[in-house]
Amino acid sequence: MYVFISILILIASILLILIVLIQNSKGGGLASGFSSSNQIMGVRKTTDFLEKATWTLAGTVVVLSIVITAFIPRAQHTTQSEIKEQINNAVTIDPNTVAPDFGTAQQPATAPVSSEEEAPAN
């Protein structure tokens, strides 16, 4: 059903594009080709038809877009987000037992050099 409604939206969108391109911005459009007023569809009727078709197709696209949300394929099993899984699987550490070492702990002092090693042997 999702694919069927998607195809209907695509067809309605293409028709809407074509009808908008046919219309003239000043209201003439397709009707400007008819010079006499006694044609089967006069100038005024053609403009009315194009306007009604535009509004109908635009409404169809909007309604079908809302309807298609009910048919969006969803996964059979719902899983949590990866962040929630990591939080649930995280190991809790008691901060009172282990303190982090940020390099502020004093380093053990190096052994002082004895005077025997510094003094040259004569």
PDB file of C-alpha atoms in Angstrom, residues 2-98:
ATOM      1  CA  TYR A   2       2.914   2.309   0.774  1.00  0.00           C
ATOM      2  CA  VAL A   3       4.326   1.914  -2.734  1.00  0.00           C
ATOM      3  CA  PHE A   4       0.896   2.419  -4.331  1.00  0.00           C
ATOM      4  CA  ILE A   5       0.310   5.700  -2.488  1.00  0.00           C
ATOM      5  CA  SER A   6       3.878   6.804  -3.283  1.00  0.00           C
ATOM      6  CA  ILE A   7       3.196   6.255  -6.981  1.00  0.00           C
ATOM      7  CA  LEU A   8      -0.056   8.234  -6.734  1.00  0.00           C
ATOM      8  CA  ILE A   9       1.816  11.119  -5.094  1.00  0.00           C
ATOM      9  CA  LEU A  10       4.441  11.009  -7.840  1.00  0.00           C
ATOM     10  CA  ILE A  11       1.815  11.068 -10.613  1.00  0.00           C
ATOM     11  CA  ALA A  12      -0.128  13.898  -8.956  1.00  0.00           C
ATOM     12  CA  SER A  13       3.094  15.890  -8.494  1.00  0.00           C
ATOM     13  CA  ILE A  14       4.087  15.498 -12.136  1.00  0.00           C
ATOM     14  CA  LEU A  15       0.610  16.548 -13.299  1.00  0.00           C
ATOM     15  CA  LEU A  16       0.717  19.523 -10.936  1.00  0.00           C
ATOM     16  CA  ILE A  17       4.070  20.602 -12.370  1.00  0.00           C
ATOM     17  CA  LEU A  18       2.762  20.347 -15.927  1.00  0.00           C
ATOM     18  CA  ILE A  19      -0.420  22.311 -15.171  1.00  0.00           C
ATOM     19  CA  VAL A  20       1.524  25.058 -13.428  1.00  0.00           C
ATOM     20  CA  LEU A  21       3.895  25.300 -16.386  1.00  0.00           C
ATOM     21  CA  ILE A  22       0.956  25.582 -18.808  1.00  0.00           C
ATOM     22  CA  GLN A  23      -0.479  28.550 -16.940  1.00  0.00           C
ATOM     23  CA  ASN A  24       0.614  32.039 -17.797  1.00  0.00           C
ATOM     24  CA  SER A  25       1.554  34.233 -14.874  1.00  0.00           C
ATOM     25  CA  LYS A  26      -0.776  36.963 -16.178  1.00  0.00           C
ATOM     26  CA  GLY A  27      -3.755  34.639 -16.433  1.00  0.00           C
ATOM     27  CA  GLY A  28      -3.552  33.896 -20.161  1.00  0.00           C
ATOM     28  CA  GLY A  29      -1.720  30.578 -20.310  1.00  0.00           C
ATOM     29  CA  LEU A  30      -3.246  27.918 -22.508  1.00  0.00           C
ATOM     30  CA  ALA A  31      -6.256  30.141 -23.133  1.00  0.00           C
ATOM     31  CA  SER A  32      -4.141  32.734 -24.948  1.00  0.00           C
ATOM     32  CA  GLY A  33      -3.977  30.439 -27.984  1.00  0.00           C
ATOM     33  CA  PHE A  34      -7.758  30.640 -28.500  1.00  0.00           C
ATOM     34  CA  SER A  35      -8.545  33.802 -30.407  1.00  0.00           C
ATOM     35  CA  SER A  36     -12.273  33.448 -30.786  1.00  0.00           C
ATOM     36  CA  SER A  37     -14.653  33.322 -27.870  1.00  0.00           C
ATOM     37  CA  ASN A  38     -17.021  30.798 -29.447  1.00  0.00           C
ATOM     38  CA  GLN A  39     -14.694  27.852 -29.026  1.00  0.00           C
ATOM     39  CA  ILE A  40     -15.851  24.761 -27.134  1.00  0.00           C
ATOM     40  CA  MET A  41     -13.995  26.011 -24.079  1.00  0.00           C
ATOM     41  CA  GLY A  42     -13.670  29.747 -23.992  1.00  0.00           C
ATOM     42  CA  VAL A  43     -10.837  31.732 -22.475  1.00  0.00           C
ATOM     43  CA  ARG A  44     -12.539  32.074 -19.121  1.00  0.00           C
ATOM     44  CA  LYS A  45     -13.455  28.382 -18.892  1.00  0.00           C
ATOM     45  CA  THR A  46      -9.884  27.282 -19.660  1.00  0.00           C
ATOM     46  CA  THR A  47      -8.491  29.530 -16.942  1.00  0.00           C
ATOM     47  CA  ASP A  48     -11.092  28.221 -14.474  1.00  0.00           C
ATOM     48  CA  PHE A  49     -10.264  24.625 -15.400  1.00  0.00           C
ATOM     49  CA  LEU A  50      -6.514  25.143 -14.915  1.00  0.00           C
ATOM     50  CA  GLU A  51      -7.063  26.873 -11.567  1.00  0.00           C
ATOM     51  CA  LYS A  52      -9.394  24.148 -10.319  1.00  0.00           C
ATOM     52  CA  ALA A  53      -7.017  21.431 -11.525  1.00  0.00           C
ATOM     53  CA  THR A  54      -4.112  23.137  -9.742  1.00  0.00           C
ATOM     54  CA  TRP A  55      -5.980  23.361  -6.438  1.00  0.00           C
ATOM     55  CA  THR A  56      -7.318  19.807  -6.764  1.00  0.00           C
ATOM     56  CA  LEU A  57      -3.900  18.300  -7.470  1.00  0.00           C
ATOM     57  CA  ALA A  58      -2.263  20.324  -4.704  1.00  0.00           C
ATOM     58  CA  GLY A  59      -4.905  19.136  -2.250  1.00  0.00           C
ATOM     59  CA  THR A  60      -4.469  15.560  -3.461  1.00  0.00           C
ATOM     60  CA  VAL A  61      -0.726  15.677  -2.850  1.00  0.00           C
ATOM     61  CA  VAL A  62      -1.247  17.074   0.661  1.00  0.00           C
ATOM     62  CA  VAL A  63      -3.924  14.519   1.592  1.00  0.00           C
ATOM     63  CA  LEU A  64      -1.954  11.588   0.162  1.00  0.00           C
ATOM     64  CA  SER A  65       1.157  12.760   2.018  1.00  0.00           C
ATOM     65  CA  ILE A  66      -0.753  12.695   5.288  1.00  0.00           C
ATOM     66  CA  VAL A  67      -2.381   9.325   4.527  1.00  0.00           C
ATOM     67  CA  ILE A  68       0.922   7.689   3.590  1.00  0.00           C
ATOM     68  CA  THR A  69       2.262   8.207   7.111  1.00  0.00           C
ATOM     69  CA  ALA A  70      -0.103   5.486   8.323  1.00  0.00           C
ATOM     70  CA  PHE A  71       1.477   3.008   5.898  1.00  0.00           C
ATOM     71  CA  ILE A  72       5.162   3.676   6.570  1.00  0.00           C
ATOM     72  CA  PRO A  73       6.885   0.289   6.902  1.00  0.00           C
ATOM     73  CA  ARG A  74       8.185  -0.228  10.404  1.00  0.00           C
ATOM     74  CA  ALA A  75      10.509  -2.860  11.795  1.00  0.00           C
ATOM     75  CA  GLN A  76       8.854  -5.811  13.499  1.00  0.00           C
ATOM     76  CA  HIS A  77      10.941  -5.522  16.652  1.00  0.00           C
ATOM     77  CA  THR A  78      11.546  -2.173  18.178  1.00  0.00           C
ATOM     78  CA  THR A  79      15.051  -1.653  19.448  1.00  0.00           C
ATOM     79  CA  GLN A  80      16.333   1.044  21.688  1.00  0.00           C
ATOM     80  CA  SER A  81      18.704   3.604  20.383  1.00  0.00           C
ATOM     81  CA  GLU A  82      22.374   2.774  20.568  1.00  0.00           C
ATOM     82  CA  ILE A  83      22.976   5.472  23.173  1.00  0.00           C
ATOM     83  CA  LYS A  84      20.320   4.007  25.489  1.00  0.00           C
ATOM     84  CA  GLU A  85      21.835   0.536  25.045  1.00  0.00           C
ATOM     85  CA  GLN A  86      25.289   1.853  25.952  1.00  0.00           C
ATOM     86  CA  ILE A  87      23.905   3.566  29.046  1.00  0.00           C
ATOM     87  CA  ASN A  88      22.115   0.415  30.164  1.00  0.00           C
ATOM     88  CA  ASN A  89      25.208  -1.742  29.556  1.00  0.00           C
ATOM     89  CA  ALA A  90      27.647   0.685  31.192  1.00  0.00           C
ATOM     90  CA  VAL A  91      29.601  -0.499  34.220  1.00  0.00           C
ATOM     91  CA  THR A  92      28.961   1.616  37.266  1.00  0.00           C
ATOM     92  CA  ILE A  93      32.046   2.567  39.251  1.00  0.00           C
ATOM     93  CA  ASP A  94      31.916   3.864  42.783  1.00  0.00           C
ATOM     94  CA  PRO A  95      33.799   7.182  42.692  1.00  0.00           C
ATOM     95  CA  ASN A  96      34.789   6.800  46.370  1.00  0.00           C
ATOM     96  CA  THR A  97      36.857   3.673  45.717  1.00  0.00           C
ATOM     97  CA  VAL A  98      38.770   4.675  42.605  1.00  0.00           C
TER      98      VAL A  98
END
